[in-house]
Amino acid sequence: MITIGQLAGYVGVSIKTIRVYHDKGLLPEPDRDASGYRRYSADDVIDLIKIRTLAQAGVPLARIRDLRSAADEEFQEALHGIDEELSARIRDLRATQGRLRRLAAGQLAPVPEEVAAHLEHLADWGFTPRWVDLQRDLWILVFATHPDHAGALFRDQSESLADPALRQLFLDYDQAHDLDAQDPRIDDLARRIVEATKARYGSEELPHLDENSGIPSLIQGTVNASSPAWQRVDTLIRQQLKA
């Protein structure tokens, strides 16, 4: 027979925890000896180990109490269910760990392989590192928030950049970042972008996310905030497309 302190030490829990288990009805309180001390048996040690194992697995104390009185078959089924829950939690934790490691490496989130390859081409085509980083962040945002539409939008842009004339428009837009917002080249760039857009899509609706999404505005706001010149290009394009 052992004391509550010895029991706590053997199992690796605190005396306070054992008392909580007593209060919750998980572990029966033994009778006190002639000296007034509770004395625990080997069975109590085994029971406490079972309770601790279930508690560490995240099983609520109320459920542990119910399992303590369950028949063996019901107990085994419950353990199987808990095991499946733990497996799912482990998968989620590993996925979270992967995201944390990518974040530590400077990668906010993964993008599809075709997007990653496309971003590498941007540098080869002469786009600035600023543009490449901006595109990476924007595609991460789109794929994370609208996975069902992101692929079609990406393919549309990829096809546009495969056209040398359209690619030059994107390059000119990239280079316009540092221009004065009132530079005449801004007006010319906006005009050429509108002409190319109308030639590519005609009367068709431009590719877009769902109407209730705030992501397009968020993206354009991020782009415009980085350059007064880009903001003016956006304003002129909107005005001319509505005209």
Coordinates of C-alpha atoms in Angstrom, one line a residue:
M1 CA 0.0 0.0 0.0
I2 CA 1.3 3.4 -0.9
T3 CA 0.5 7.0 -0.1
I4 CA -1.0 9.6 -2.4
G5 CA 2.4 11.2 -2.8
Q6 CA 4.0 8.0 -3.9
L7 CA 1.2 7.3 -6.2
A8 CA 1.6 10.7 -7.9
G9 CA 5.3 10.1 -8.2
Y10 CA 5.0 6.6 -9.7
V11 CA 2.5 7.7 -12.4
G12 CA 3.9 11.1 -13.1
V13 CA 1.0 13.3 -12.1
S14 CA 0.5 15.8 -9.3
I15 CA -1.3 15.2 -6.0
K16 CA -3.7 17.9 -7.0
T17 CA -4.5 16.1 -10.2
I18 CA -5.3 12.9 -8.2
R19 CA -7.6 14.8 -6.0
V20 CA -9.4 16.3 -9.0
Y21 CA -9.9 12.7 -10.3
H22 CA -11.4 11.8 -7.0
D23 CA -13.7 14.7 -7.1
K24 CA -14.8 13.9 -10.7
G25 CA -15.5 10.3 -9.8
L26 CA -12.8 8.9 -12.1
L27 CA -10.7 7.3 -9.3
P28 CA -12.4 6.0 -6.2
E29 CA -11.0 7.3 -2.9
P30 CA -9.5 4.6 -0.8
D31 CA -10.2 4.3 2.9
R32 CA -7.9 6.0 5.3
D33 CA -5.6 3.9 7.6
A34 CA -5.4 4.2 11.3
S35 CA -3.1 7.2 11.0
G36 CA -5.6 9.0 8.8
Y37 CA -3.7 8.6 5.5
R38 CA -5.2 7.3 2.3
R39 CA -3.4 4.1 1.1
Y40 CA -3.4 3.1 -2.5
S41 CA -3.0 -0.4 -4.1
A42 CA -1.4 -1.7 -7.3
D43 CA -4.9 -1.6 -8.9
D44 CA -5.1 2.1 -8.2
V45 CA -1.7 2.6 -9.9
I46 CA -3.0 0.8 -13.0
D47 CA -6.3 2.7 -13.0
L48 CA -4.5 6.0 -12.7
I49 CA -2.2 5.2 -15.6
K50 CA -5.2 4.4 -17.7
I51 CA -6.9 7.7 -16.7
R52 CA -3.7 9.7 -17.4
T53 CA -3.2 8.1 -20.8
L54 CA -6.7 8.9 -21.9
A55 CA -6.5 12.5 -20.5
Q56 CA -3.2 13.1 -22.3
A57 CA -4.9 11.9 -25.5
G58 CA -7.3 14.8 -25.1
V59 CA -10.3 12.8 -23.9
P60 CA -12.6 14.9 -21.7
L61 CA -12.8 13.9 -18.1
A62 CA -16.5 13.3 -18.3
R63 CA -16.0 10.9 -21.1
I64 CA -13.2 9.1 -19.2
R65 CA -15.6 8.7 -16.3
D66 CA -18.1 7.1 -18.6
L67 CA -15.5 4.8 -20.1
R68 CA -14.4 3.6 -16.7
S69 CA -17.9 2.0 -16.2
A70 CA -18.2 0.7 -19.8
A71 CA -18.2 -2.9 -20.8
D72 CA -15.0 -4.2 -22.3
E73 CA -16.4 -4.3 -25.9
E74 CA -17.7 -0.7 -25.6
F75 CA -14.4 0.4 -24.1
Q76 CA -12.4 -1.1 -26.9
E77 CA -14.6 0.5 -29.5
A78 CA -14.1 3.8 -27.8
L79 CA -10.4 3.4 -27.7
H80 CA -10.5 2.7 -31.5
G81 CA -12.4 5.9 -32.1
I82 CA -10.0 7.9 -29.9
D83 CA -7.1 6.4 -31.9
E84 CA -8.7 7.5 -35.2
E85 CA -9.2 11.0 -33.7
L86 CA -5.5 11.1 -32.7
S87 CA -4.4 10.1 -36.2
A88 CA -6.4 12.9 -37.7
R89 CA -4.9 15.4 -35.2
I90 CA -1.4 14.1 -36.0
R91 CA -2.0 14.7 -39.7
D92 CA -3.3 18.2 -39.0
L93 CA -0.3 18.9 -36.8
R94 CA 2.1 17.7 -39.4
A95 CA 0.5 19.9 -42.0
T96 CA 0.7 22.8 -39.6
Q97 CA 4.4 22.0 -39.0
G98 CA 5.0 22.0 -42.7
R99 CA 3.4 25.4 -43.1
L100 CA 5.5 26.8 -40.2
R101 CA 8.7 25.5 -41.8
R102 CA 7.8 27.0 -45.1
L103 CA 7.0 30.3 -43.4
A104 CA 10.4 30.1 -41.6
A105 CA 12.0 29.6 -45.1
G106 CA 10.2 32.7 -46.4
Q107 CA 7.4 30.8 -48.2
L108 CA 4.0 32.0 -46.9
A109 CA 2.2 29.0 -48.5
P110 CA 2.7 26.5 -51.3
V111 CA 1.4 27.3 -54.8
P112 CA 0.7 24.7 -57.5
E113 CA 3.8 23.6 -59.5
E114 CA 2.5 25.3 -62.6
V115 CA 2.4 28.6 -60.7
A116 CA 5.9 28.1 -59.3
A117 CA 7.3 27.4 -62.8
H118 CA 5.5 30.5 -64.1
L119 CA 7.1 32.7 -61.4
E120 CA 10.5 31.4 -62.4
H121 CA 9.7 32.4 -66.1
L122 CA 8.9 35.9 -65.0
A123 CA 12.5 36.6 -64.0
D124 CA 13.7 35.1 -67.2
W125 CA 11.4 37.4 -69.2
G126 CA 12.8 40.5 -67.5
F127 CA 10.3 41.2 -64.8
T128 CA 11.7 42.9 -61.7
P129 CA 12.1 41.0 -58.4
R130 CA 9.4 43.3 -57.0
W131 CA 6.9 42.1 -59.6
V132 CA 7.8 38.5 -59.1
D133 CA 7.3 38.8 -55.3
L134 CA 4.1 40.7 -55.8
Q135 CA 2.7 38.0 -58.2
R136 CA 3.7 35.2 -55.8
D137 CA 1.9 36.9 -52.9
L138 CA -1.2 37.6 -55.0
W139 CA -1.5 34.0 -56.3
I140 CA -1.0 32.6 -52.8
L141 CA -3.9 34.8 -51.7
V142 CA -6.1 33.8 -54.7
F143 CA -5.4 30.0 -54.4
A144 CA -5.9 30.1 -50.6
T145 CA -9.2 31.9 -50.7
H146 CA -10.7 30.8 -54.1
P147 CA -9.3 27.4 -55.0
D148 CA -12.2 26.6 -57.3
H149 CA -11.6 29.7 -59.5
A150 CA -7.9 30.3 -59.1
G151 CA -6.8 27.8 -61.7
A152 CA -8.8 29.3 -64.5
L153 CA -7.7 32.8 -63.6
F154 CA -4.1 31.7 -63.5
R155 CA -4.3 30.0 -66.9
D156 CA -5.8 33.1 -68.4
Q157 CA -2.9 35.2 -67.2
S158 CA -0.4 32.6 -68.2
E159 CA -1.8 32.5 -71.7
S160 CA -1.6 36.3 -71.9
L161 CA 2.0 36.3 -71.0
A162 CA 2.7 33.6 -73.6
D163 CA 1.8 36.3 -76.2
P164 CA 4.9 38.5 -76.8
A165 CA 2.9 41.6 -77.4
L166 CA 0.8 41.1 -74.2
R167 CA 3.8 40.2 -72.3
Q168 CA 5.4 43.5 -73.3
L169 CA 2.4 45.3 -71.8
F170 CA 2.9 43.6 -68.5
L171 CA 6.6 44.5 -68.6
D172 CA 5.7 48.1 -69.3
Y173 CA 3.3 48.0 -66.4
D174 CA 6.0 46.6 -64.2
Q175 CA 8.5 49.4 -65.3
A176 CA 5.9 52.1 -64.8
H177 CA 6.0 51.5 -61.0
D178 CA 8.5 54.3 -60.4
L179 CA 7.0 56.9 -62.9
D180 CA 5.4 60.1 -61.8
A181 CA 1.6 59.5 -61.7
Q182 CA 1.1 62.4 -64.2
D183 CA 3.7 61.1 -66.6
P184 CA 2.2 61.0 -70.2
R185 CA 3.5 57.4 -70.5
I186 CA 0.9 56.4 -67.9
D187 CA -2.0 57.6 -70.2
D188 CA -0.5 55.7 -73.1
L189 CA 0.0 52.5 -71.1
A190 CA -3.6 52.6 -69.9
R191 CA -4.9 53.1 -73.4
R192 CA -2.8 50.2 -74.8
I193 CA -4.0 47.9 -72.0
V194 CA -7.6 48.8 -72.6
E195 CA -7.2 48.2 -76.4
A196 CA -5.5 44.8 -75.7
T197 CA -8.2 43.8 -73.2
K198 CA -11.0 44.6 -75.7
A199 CA -9.1 42.8 -78.5
R200 CA -8.7 39.7 -76.3
Y201 CA -12.1 39.4 -74.7
G202 CA -14.3 41.5 -77.0
S203 CA -17.8 41.7 -75.5
E204 CA -17.2 38.7 -73.2
E205 CA -17.1 39.2 -69.5
L206 CA -13.6 39.5 -68.1
P207 CA -12.3 36.6 -65.9
H208 CA -13.1 37.2 -62.3
L209 CA -13.8 35.7 -58.9
D210 CA -17.4 35.5 -57.6
E211 CA -19.2 38.8 -57.3
N212 CA -19.4 38.7 -53.5
S213 CA -15.7 38.2 -53.0
G214 CA -13.7 41.1 -51.6
I215 CA -10.4 39.6 -52.7
P216 CA -10.2 41.4 -56.1
S217 CA -10.6 44.8 -54.4
L218 CA -8.1 43.7 -51.7
I219 CA -5.6 42.7 -54.4
Q220 CA -6.0 45.8 -56.5
G221 CA -5.8 47.9 -53.4
T222 CA -2.5 46.3 -52.5
V223 CA -1.1 46.9 -56.0
N224 CA -2.3 50.5 -56.1
A225 CA -0.9 51.3 -52.7
S226 CA 2.6 50.3 -53.8
S227 CA 2.7 52.9 -56.6
P228 CA 0.8 56.1 -57.4
A229 CA 1.6 55.4 -61.0
W230 CA -0.1 52.0 -60.9
Q231 CA -3.0 53.5 -59.1
R232 CA -3.6 56.0 -61.9
V233 CA -3.2 53.3 -64.5
D234 CA -6.0 51.3 -62.7
T235 CA -8.2 54.4 -62.5
L236 CA -7.8 55.2 -66.2
I237 CA -8.4 51.6 -67.3
R238 CA -11.6 51.4 -65.3
Q239 CA -12.8 54.7 -66.8
Q240 CA -12.1 53.7 -70.3
L241 CA -13.6 50.2 -70.0
K242 CA -16.8 51.7 -68.8
A243 CA -16.9 54.3 -71.5

